[in-house]
XYZ file of C-alpha atoms in Angstrom:
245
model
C -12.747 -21.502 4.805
C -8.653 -21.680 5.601
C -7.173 -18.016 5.948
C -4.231 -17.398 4.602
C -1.106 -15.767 6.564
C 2.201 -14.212 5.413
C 4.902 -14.607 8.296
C 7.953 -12.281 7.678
C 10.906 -12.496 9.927
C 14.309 -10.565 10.493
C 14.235 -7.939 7.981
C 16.970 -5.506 9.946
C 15.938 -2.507 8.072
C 17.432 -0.444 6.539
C 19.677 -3.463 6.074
C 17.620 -5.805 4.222
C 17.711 -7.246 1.347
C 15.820 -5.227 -1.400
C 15.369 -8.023 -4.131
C 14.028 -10.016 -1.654
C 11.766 -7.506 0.164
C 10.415 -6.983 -3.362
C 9.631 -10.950 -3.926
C 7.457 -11.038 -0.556
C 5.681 -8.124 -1.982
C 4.768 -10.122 -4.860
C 3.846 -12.660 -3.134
C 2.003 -10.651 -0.763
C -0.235 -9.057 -3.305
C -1.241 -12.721 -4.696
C -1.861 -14.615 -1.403
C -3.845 -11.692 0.126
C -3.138 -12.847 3.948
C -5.931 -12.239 6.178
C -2.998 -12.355 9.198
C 0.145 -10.620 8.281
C 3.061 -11.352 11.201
C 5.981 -10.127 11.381
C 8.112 -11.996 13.858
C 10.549 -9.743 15.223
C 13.963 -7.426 13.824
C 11.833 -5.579 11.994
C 14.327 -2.758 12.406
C 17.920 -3.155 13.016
C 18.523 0.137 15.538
C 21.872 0.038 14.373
C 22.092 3.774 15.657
C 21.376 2.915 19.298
C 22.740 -0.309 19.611
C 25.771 -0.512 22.839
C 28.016 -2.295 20.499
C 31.272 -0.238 18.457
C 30.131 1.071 15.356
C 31.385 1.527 12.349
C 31.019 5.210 11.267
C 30.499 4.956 8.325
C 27.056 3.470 8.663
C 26.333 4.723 11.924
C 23.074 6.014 10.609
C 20.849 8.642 12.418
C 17.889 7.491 14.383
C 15.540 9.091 12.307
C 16.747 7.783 9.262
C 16.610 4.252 10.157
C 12.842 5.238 11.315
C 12.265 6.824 7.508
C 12.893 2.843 5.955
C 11.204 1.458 8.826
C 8.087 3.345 8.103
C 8.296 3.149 4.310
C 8.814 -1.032 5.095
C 5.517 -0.868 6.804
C 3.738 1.440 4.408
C 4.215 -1.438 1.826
C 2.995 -4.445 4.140
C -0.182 -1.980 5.074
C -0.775 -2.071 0.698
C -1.326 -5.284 1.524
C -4.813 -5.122 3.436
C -4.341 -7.497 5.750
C -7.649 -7.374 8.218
C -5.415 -8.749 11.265
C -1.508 -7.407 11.746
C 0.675 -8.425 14.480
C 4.117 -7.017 15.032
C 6.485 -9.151 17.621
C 9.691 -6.933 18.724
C 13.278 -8.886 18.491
C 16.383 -8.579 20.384
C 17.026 -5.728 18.168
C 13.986 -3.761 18.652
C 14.781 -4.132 22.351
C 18.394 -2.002 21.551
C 15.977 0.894 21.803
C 14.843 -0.090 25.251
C 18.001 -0.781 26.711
C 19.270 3.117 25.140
C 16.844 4.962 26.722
C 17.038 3.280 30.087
C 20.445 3.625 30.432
C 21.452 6.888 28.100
C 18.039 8.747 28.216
C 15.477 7.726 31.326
C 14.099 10.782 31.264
C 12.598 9.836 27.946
C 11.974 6.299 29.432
C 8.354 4.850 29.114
C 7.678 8.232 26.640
C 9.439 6.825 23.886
C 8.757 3.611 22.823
C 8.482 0.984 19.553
C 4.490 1.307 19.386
C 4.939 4.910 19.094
C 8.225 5.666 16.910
C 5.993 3.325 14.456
C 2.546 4.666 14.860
C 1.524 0.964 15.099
C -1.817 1.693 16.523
C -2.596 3.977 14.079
C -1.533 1.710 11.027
C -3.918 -0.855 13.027
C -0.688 -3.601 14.291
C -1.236 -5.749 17.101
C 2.156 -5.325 19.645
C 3.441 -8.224 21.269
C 6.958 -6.658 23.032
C 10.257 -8.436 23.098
C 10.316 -11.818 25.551
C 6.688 -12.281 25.372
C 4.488 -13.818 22.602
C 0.972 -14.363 20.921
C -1.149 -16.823 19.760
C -3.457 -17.310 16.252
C -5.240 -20.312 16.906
C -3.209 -23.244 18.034
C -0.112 -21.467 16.998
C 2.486 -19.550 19.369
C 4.933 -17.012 17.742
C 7.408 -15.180 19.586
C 11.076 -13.636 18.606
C 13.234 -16.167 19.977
C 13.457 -17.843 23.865
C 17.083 -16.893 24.046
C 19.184 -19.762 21.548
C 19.990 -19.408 17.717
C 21.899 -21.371 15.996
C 21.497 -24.749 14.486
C 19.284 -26.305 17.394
C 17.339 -23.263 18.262
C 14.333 -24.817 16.595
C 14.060 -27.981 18.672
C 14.876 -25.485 22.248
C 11.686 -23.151 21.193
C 9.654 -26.417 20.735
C 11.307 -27.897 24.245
C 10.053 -24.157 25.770
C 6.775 -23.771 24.376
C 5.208 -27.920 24.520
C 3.226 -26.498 21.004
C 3.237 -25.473 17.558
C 5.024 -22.544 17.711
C 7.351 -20.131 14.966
C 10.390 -17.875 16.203
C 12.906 -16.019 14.226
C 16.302 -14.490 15.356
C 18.626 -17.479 13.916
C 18.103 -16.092 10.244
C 17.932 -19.747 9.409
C 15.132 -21.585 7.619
C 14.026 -25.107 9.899
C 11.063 -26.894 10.035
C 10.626 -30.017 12.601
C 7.839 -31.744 13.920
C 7.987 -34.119 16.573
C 4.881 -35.716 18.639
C 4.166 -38.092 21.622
C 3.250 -41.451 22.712
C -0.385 -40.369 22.943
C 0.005 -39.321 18.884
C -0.548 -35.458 19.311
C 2.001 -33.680 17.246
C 3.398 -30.371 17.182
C 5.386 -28.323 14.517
C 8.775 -25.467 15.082
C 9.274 -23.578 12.534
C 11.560 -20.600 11.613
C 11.543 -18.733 8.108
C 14.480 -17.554 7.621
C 15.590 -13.233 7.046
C 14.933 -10.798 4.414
C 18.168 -9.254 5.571
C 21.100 -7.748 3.441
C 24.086 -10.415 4.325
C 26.901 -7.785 3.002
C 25.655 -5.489 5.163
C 26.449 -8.256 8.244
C 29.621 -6.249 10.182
C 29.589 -8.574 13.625
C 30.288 -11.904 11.999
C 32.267 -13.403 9.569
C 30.525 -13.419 5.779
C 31.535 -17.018 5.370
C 29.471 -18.450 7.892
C 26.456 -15.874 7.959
C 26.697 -16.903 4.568
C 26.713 -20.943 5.113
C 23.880 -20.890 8.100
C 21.522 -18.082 6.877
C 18.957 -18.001 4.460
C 16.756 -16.039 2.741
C 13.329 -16.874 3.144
C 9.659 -16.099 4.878
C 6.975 -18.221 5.493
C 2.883 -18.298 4.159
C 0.410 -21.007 5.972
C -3.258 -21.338 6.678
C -5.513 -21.173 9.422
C -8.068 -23.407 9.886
C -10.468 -21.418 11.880
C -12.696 -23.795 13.233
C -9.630 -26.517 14.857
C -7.442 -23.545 15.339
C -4.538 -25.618 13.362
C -2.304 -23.737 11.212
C -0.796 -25.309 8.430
C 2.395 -23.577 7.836
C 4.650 -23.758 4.721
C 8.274 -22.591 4.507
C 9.111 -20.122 1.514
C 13.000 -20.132 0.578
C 14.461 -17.110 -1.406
C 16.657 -18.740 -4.238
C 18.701 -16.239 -6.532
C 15.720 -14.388 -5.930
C 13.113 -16.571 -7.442
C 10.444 -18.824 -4.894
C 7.777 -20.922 -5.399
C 4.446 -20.471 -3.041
C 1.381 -22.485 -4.267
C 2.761 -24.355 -7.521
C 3.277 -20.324 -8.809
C 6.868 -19.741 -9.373
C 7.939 -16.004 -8.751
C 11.441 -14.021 -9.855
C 11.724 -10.126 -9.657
């Protein structure tokens, strides 16, 4: 029997996009994933991030942590028996704070921990590393965006594999002479574009999109069949059901 699996990627909470958030929910409770990824920017760690910030969102840490948590509180409704959280280039903000503004706290202070991800029962695969779930790679990113960032993860990995980061929704395949094909795939954010300070609206606007991804695993081969799920004014179709909130 195929087991179904809800990929959700780039929600930079607590700047995502709430409409949205609540349309993968719905989605969510119907398609009852036995995997549930979530490939990378979970958070945003605006509040620890090197870059100038603007103060009136400069948020405290522990308030980005309270929408974090309450984020994974609703995926954990979900009851998915397998749960595997990838960190972005985001999460890794909080890594690069502590070793340079607070080593003491170094190595005591981490993502697994500010989330209580063992506890809630989430696999951990750390920024610039990966997993697998059957044939299937997923990782963050393997350091491009943009456009082409889809074909440079598939050039990287030689296999199926999904990565987020570009906020973009792309799907390619591509094979070789001997007829053994292999699939890239990124689903797009659940992100809040407004809330986008570091580039300009017009083109986060124009390249991003709104979006997650469902597939199925084929246990026995180890093939997942992936499916891409765009957001469109907040209505998406996932298995000839159309849902709106």
């Amino acid at each position: 029997m195929l087991e179904p699996l809800l990929l959700v990627s780039d929600c930079h909470r607590p700047y995502h996009d709430k409409r949205a958030w609540q349309l993968l929910l719905k989605v969510g409770r119907d398609l009852k994933p036995k995997h549930l990824v979530i490939i990378g920017d979970f958070a945003d760690f605006y509040s620890v991030s090197a870059y100038s910030k603007d103060p009136r969102r400069a948020l405290k840490l522990t308030e980005e942590m309270r929408v974090v948590h309450a984020g994974l509180d609703d995926l954990d409704a979900l009851k998915a028996p397998h749960k595997i959280f990838i960190a972005g280039n985001h999460s890794d903000r909080l890594r690069r704070y502590l070793q340079d503004k607070a080593p003491e706290l170094f190595g005591v202070v981490d993502i697994p921990s500010l989330f209580r991800l063992g506890l809630r029962g989430w696999e951990y695969v750390p920024y610039k590393d990966h997993t697998r779930l059957g044939k299937l790679y997923l990782t963050h990113d393997v350091g491009n965006t943009g456009r082409y960032a889809v074909f440079h993860s598939l050039d990287a990995y030689q296999h199926s594999v999904i990565t987020g980061h570009s906020h973009r929704l792309a799907y390619v395949v591509e094979g070789n002479c001997a007829g053994e094909y292999k699939v890239s795939a990124q689903f797009g954010w659940l992100g809040d574009v407004s809330k986008i300070d570091y580039m300009h609206l017009a083109k986060a606007k124009k390249n991003w999109a709104l979006g997650f991804g469902i597939g199925y695993l084929d246990p026995k081969s180890g093939i997942v069949y992936l499916t891409p799920v765009p957001i469109i004014k907040y209505t998406c179709m996932v298995n000839g059901q159309l849902y709106t909130v």
